[in-house]
PDB file of C-alpha atoms in Angstrom:
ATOM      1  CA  UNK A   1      -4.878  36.600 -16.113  1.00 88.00           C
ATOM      2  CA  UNK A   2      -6.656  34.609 -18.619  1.00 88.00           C
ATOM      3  CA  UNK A   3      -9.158  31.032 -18.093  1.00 89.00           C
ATOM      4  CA  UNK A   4      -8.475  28.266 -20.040  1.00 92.00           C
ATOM      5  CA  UNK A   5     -10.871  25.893 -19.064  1.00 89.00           C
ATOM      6  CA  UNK A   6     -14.336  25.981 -19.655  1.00 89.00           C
ATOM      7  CA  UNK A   7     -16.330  22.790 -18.085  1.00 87.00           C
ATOM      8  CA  UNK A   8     -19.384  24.039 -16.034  1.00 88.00           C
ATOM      9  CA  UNK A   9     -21.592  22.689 -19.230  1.00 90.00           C
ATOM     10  CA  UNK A  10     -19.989  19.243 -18.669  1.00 90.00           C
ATOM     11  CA  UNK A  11     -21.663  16.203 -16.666  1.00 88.00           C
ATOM     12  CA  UNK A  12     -18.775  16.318 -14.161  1.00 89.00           C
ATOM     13  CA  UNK A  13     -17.982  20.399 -13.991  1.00 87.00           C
ATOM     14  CA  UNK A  14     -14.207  21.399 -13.024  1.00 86.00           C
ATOM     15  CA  UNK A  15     -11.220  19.709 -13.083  1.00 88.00           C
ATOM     16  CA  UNK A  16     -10.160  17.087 -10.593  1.00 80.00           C
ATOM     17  CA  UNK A  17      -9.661  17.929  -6.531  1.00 74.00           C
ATOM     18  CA  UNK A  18      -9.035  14.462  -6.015  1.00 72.00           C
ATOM     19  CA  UNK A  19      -6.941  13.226  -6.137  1.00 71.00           C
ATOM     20  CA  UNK A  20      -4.524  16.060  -5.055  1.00 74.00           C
ATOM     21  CA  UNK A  21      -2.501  17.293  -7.581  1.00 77.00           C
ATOM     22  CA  UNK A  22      -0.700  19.914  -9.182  1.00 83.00           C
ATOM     23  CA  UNK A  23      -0.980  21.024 -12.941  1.00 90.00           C
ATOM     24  CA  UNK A  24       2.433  19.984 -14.716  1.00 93.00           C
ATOM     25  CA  UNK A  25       3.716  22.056 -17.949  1.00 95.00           C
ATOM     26  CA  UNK A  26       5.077  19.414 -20.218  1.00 97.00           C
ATOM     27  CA  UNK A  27       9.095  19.652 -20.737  1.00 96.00           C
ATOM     28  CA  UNK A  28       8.716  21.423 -23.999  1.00 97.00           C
ATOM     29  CA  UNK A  29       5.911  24.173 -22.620  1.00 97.00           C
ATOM     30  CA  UNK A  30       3.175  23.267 -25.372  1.00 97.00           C
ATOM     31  CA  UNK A  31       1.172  21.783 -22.779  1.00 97.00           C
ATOM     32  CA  UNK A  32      -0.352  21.583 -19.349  1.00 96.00           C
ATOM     33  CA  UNK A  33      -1.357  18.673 -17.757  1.00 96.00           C
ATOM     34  CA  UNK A  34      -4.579  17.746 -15.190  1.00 95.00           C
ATOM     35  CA  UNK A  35      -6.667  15.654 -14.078  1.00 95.00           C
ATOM     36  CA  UNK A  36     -10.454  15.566 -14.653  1.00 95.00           C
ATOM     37  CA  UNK A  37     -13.340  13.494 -14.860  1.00 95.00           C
ATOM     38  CA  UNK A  38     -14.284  12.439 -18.343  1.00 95.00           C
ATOM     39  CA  UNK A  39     -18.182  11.494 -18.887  1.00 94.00           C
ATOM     40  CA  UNK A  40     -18.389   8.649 -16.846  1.00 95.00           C
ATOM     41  CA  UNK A  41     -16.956  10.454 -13.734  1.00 94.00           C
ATOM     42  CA  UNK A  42     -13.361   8.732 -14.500  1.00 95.00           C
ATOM     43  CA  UNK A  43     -10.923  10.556 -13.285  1.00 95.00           C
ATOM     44  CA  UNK A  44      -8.504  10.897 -16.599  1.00 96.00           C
ATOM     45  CA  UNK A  45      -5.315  12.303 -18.006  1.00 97.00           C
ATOM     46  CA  UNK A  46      -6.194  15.453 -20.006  1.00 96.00           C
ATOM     47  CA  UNK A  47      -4.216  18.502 -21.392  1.00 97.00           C
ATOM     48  CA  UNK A  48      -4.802  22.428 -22.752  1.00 96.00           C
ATOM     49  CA  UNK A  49      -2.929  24.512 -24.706  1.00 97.00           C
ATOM     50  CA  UNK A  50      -1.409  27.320 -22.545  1.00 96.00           C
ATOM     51  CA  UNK A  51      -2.798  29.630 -25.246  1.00 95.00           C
ATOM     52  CA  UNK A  52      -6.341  28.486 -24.761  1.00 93.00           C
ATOM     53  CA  UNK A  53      -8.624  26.203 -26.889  1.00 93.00           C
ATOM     54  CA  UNK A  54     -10.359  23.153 -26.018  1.00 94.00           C
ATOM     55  CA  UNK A  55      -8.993  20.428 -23.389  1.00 95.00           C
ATOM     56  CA  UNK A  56      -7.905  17.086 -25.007  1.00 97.00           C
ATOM     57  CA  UNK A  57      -8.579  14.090 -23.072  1.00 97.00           C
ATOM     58  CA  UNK A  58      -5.477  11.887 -22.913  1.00 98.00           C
ATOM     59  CA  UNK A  59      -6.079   8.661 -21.243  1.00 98.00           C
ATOM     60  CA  UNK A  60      -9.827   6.771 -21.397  1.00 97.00           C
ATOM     61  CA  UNK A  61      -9.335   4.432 -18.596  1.00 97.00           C
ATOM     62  CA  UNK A  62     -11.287   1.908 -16.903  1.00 97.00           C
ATOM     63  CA  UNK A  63     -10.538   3.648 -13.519  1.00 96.00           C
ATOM     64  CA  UNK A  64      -9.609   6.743 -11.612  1.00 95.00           C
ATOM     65  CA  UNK A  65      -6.110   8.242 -11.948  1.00 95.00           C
ATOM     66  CA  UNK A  66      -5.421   7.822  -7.949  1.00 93.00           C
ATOM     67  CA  UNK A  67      -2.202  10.107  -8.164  1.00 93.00           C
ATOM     68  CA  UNK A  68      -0.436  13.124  -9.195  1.00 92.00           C
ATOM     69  CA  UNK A  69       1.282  12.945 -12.276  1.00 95.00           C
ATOM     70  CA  UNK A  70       4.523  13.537 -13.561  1.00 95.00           C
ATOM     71  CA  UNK A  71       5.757  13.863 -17.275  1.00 96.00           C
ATOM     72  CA  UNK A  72       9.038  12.016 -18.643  1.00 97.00           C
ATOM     73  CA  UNK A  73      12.009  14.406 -19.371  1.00 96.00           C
ATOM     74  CA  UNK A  74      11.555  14.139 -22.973  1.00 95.00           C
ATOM     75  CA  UNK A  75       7.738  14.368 -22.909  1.00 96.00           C
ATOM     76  CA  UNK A  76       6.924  11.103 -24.403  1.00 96.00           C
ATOM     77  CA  UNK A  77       5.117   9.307 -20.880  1.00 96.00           C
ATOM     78  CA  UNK A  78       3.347  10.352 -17.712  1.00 97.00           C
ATOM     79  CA  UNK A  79       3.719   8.195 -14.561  1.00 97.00           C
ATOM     80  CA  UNK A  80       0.961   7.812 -11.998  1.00 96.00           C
ATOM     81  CA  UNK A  81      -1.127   5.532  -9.567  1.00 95.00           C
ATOM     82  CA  UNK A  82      -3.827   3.742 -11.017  1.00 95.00           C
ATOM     83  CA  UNK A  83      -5.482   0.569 -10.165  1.00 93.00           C
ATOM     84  CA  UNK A  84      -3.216  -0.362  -7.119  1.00 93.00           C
ATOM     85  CA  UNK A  85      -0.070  -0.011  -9.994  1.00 96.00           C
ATOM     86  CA  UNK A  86       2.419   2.111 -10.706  1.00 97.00           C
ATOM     87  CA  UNK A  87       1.840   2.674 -14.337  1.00 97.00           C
ATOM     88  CA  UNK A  88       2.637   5.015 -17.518  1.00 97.00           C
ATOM     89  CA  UNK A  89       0.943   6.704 -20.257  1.00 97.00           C
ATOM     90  CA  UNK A  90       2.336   7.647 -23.333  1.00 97.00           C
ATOM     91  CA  UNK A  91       1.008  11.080 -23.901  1.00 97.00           C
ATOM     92  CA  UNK A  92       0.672  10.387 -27.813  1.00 95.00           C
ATOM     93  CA  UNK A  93      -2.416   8.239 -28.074  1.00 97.00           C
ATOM     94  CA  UNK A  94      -3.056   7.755 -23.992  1.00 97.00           C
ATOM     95  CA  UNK A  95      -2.368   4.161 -23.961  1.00 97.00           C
ATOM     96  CA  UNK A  96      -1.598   3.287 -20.240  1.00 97.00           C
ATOM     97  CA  UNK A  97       0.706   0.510 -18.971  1.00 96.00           C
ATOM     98  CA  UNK A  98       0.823  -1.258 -15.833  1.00 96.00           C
ATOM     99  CA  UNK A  99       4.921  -1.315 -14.791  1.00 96.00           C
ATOM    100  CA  UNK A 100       3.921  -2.986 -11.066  1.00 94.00           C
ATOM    101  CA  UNK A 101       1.611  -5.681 -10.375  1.00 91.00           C
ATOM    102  CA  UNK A 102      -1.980  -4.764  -9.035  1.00 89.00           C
ATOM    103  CA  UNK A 103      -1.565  -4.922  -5.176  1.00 75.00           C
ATOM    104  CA  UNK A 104      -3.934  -5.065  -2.926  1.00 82.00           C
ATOM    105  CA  UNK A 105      -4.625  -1.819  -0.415  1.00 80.00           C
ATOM    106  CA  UNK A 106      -1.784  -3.227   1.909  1.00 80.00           C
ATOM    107  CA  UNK A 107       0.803  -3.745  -0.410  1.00 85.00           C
ATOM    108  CA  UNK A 108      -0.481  -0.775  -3.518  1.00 91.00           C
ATOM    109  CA  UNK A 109       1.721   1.853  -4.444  1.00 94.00           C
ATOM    110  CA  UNK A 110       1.004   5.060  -2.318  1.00 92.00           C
ATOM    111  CA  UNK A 111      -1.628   7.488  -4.177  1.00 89.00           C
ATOM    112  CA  UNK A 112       1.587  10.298  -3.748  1.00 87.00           C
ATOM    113  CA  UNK A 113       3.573  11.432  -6.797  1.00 84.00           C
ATOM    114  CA  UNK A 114       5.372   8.617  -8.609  1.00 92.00           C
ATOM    115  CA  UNK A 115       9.166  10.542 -10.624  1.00 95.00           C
ATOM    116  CA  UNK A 116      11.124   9.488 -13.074  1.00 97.00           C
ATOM    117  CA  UNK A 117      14.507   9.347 -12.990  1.00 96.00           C
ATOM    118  CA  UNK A 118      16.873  11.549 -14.674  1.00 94.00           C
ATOM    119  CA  UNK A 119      17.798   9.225 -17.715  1.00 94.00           C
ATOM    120  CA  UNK A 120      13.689   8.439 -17.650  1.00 94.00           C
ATOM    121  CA  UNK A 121      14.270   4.534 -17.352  1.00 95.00           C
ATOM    122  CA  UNK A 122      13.021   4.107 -13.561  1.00 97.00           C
ATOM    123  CA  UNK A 123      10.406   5.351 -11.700  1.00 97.00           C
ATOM    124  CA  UNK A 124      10.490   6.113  -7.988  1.00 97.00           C
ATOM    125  CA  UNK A 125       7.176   5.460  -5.591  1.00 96.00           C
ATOM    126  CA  UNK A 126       6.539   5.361  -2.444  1.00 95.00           C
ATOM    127  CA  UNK A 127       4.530   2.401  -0.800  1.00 93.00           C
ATOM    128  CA  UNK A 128       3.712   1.133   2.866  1.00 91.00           C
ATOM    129  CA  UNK A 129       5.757  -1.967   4.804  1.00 91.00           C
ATOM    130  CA  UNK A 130       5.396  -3.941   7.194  1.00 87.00           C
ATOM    131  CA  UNK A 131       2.701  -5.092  10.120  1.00 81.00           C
ATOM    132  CA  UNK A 132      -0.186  -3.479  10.866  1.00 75.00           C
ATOM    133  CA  UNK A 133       0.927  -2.269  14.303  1.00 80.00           C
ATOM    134  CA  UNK A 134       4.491  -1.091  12.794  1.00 88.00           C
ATOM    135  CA  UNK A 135       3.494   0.798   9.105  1.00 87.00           C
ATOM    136  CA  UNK A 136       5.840   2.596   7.705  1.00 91.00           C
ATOM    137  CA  UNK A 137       6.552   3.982   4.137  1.00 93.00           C
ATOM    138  CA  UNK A 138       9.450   3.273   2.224  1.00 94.00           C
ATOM    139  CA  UNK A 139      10.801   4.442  -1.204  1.00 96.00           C
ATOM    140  CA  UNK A 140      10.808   1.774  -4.325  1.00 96.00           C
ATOM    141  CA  UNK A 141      11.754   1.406  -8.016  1.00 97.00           C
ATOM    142  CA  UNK A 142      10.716  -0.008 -10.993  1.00 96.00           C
ATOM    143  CA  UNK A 143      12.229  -0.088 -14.332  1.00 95.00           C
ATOM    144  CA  UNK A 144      10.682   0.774 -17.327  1.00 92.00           C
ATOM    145  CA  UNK A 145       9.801  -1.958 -20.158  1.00 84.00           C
TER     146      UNK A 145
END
């Protein structure tokens, strides 16, 4: 057993509990993937060698990553909720794209775990339809730019 993180001396100690989410090992193993709150209390994209040494903050959003994460086959994006979108990252220099439209709460991608697809150009999500009184989630797709 070994710790890799070391945050109690930061504004916002420990990595993220919320939203819920697993850590994620990128495809080639160099990396592992989490959320945490950067400075501001923002929750971000960061990652850590699995042989120790400091974090590296990925993504320097305006707003909270609302979502699990998950990385692209090849390692090149992460997909998650943020915003009310479904949006990407591309892990290299953390710029993050919007691949839905902002919805409002009733029509915004589910905070849940958005996947790519096997050939990495679509991205599944789940999202709520239909009348208040009669709710129910449904599974939807959106292809990558």
């Amino acid at each position: 057993q070994r710790r890799l993180t070391f945050t109690a001396d930061r504004k916002f100690p420990g990595v993220a509990q919320s939203p819920r989410h697993w850590l994620r090992t990128s495809p080639d193993g160099t990396q592992i993937g989490f959320l945490m709150p950067d400075e501001s209390g923002i929750v971000q994209l960061w990652t850590v060698s699995p042989l120790g040494g400091a974090p590296r903050q990925v993504t320097r959003n305006e707003t909270d990553i609302a979502s699990a994460f998950t990385w692209s086959a090849d390692g090149r994006w992460a997909s998650h909720i943020m915003d009310g979108s479904v949006c990407v990252t591309e892990m290299t220099n953390g710029r993050t794209q919007r691949l839905t439209a902002k919805g409002n709460a009733a029509e915004a991608p589910l905070p849940s775990a958005c996947v790519f697809s096997p050939d990495g150009r679509e991205i599944a999500y789940m999202r709520a339809v239909g009348a208040d009184s009669e709710r129910f989630t449904q599974i939807f797709v959106v292809t990558l730019p």
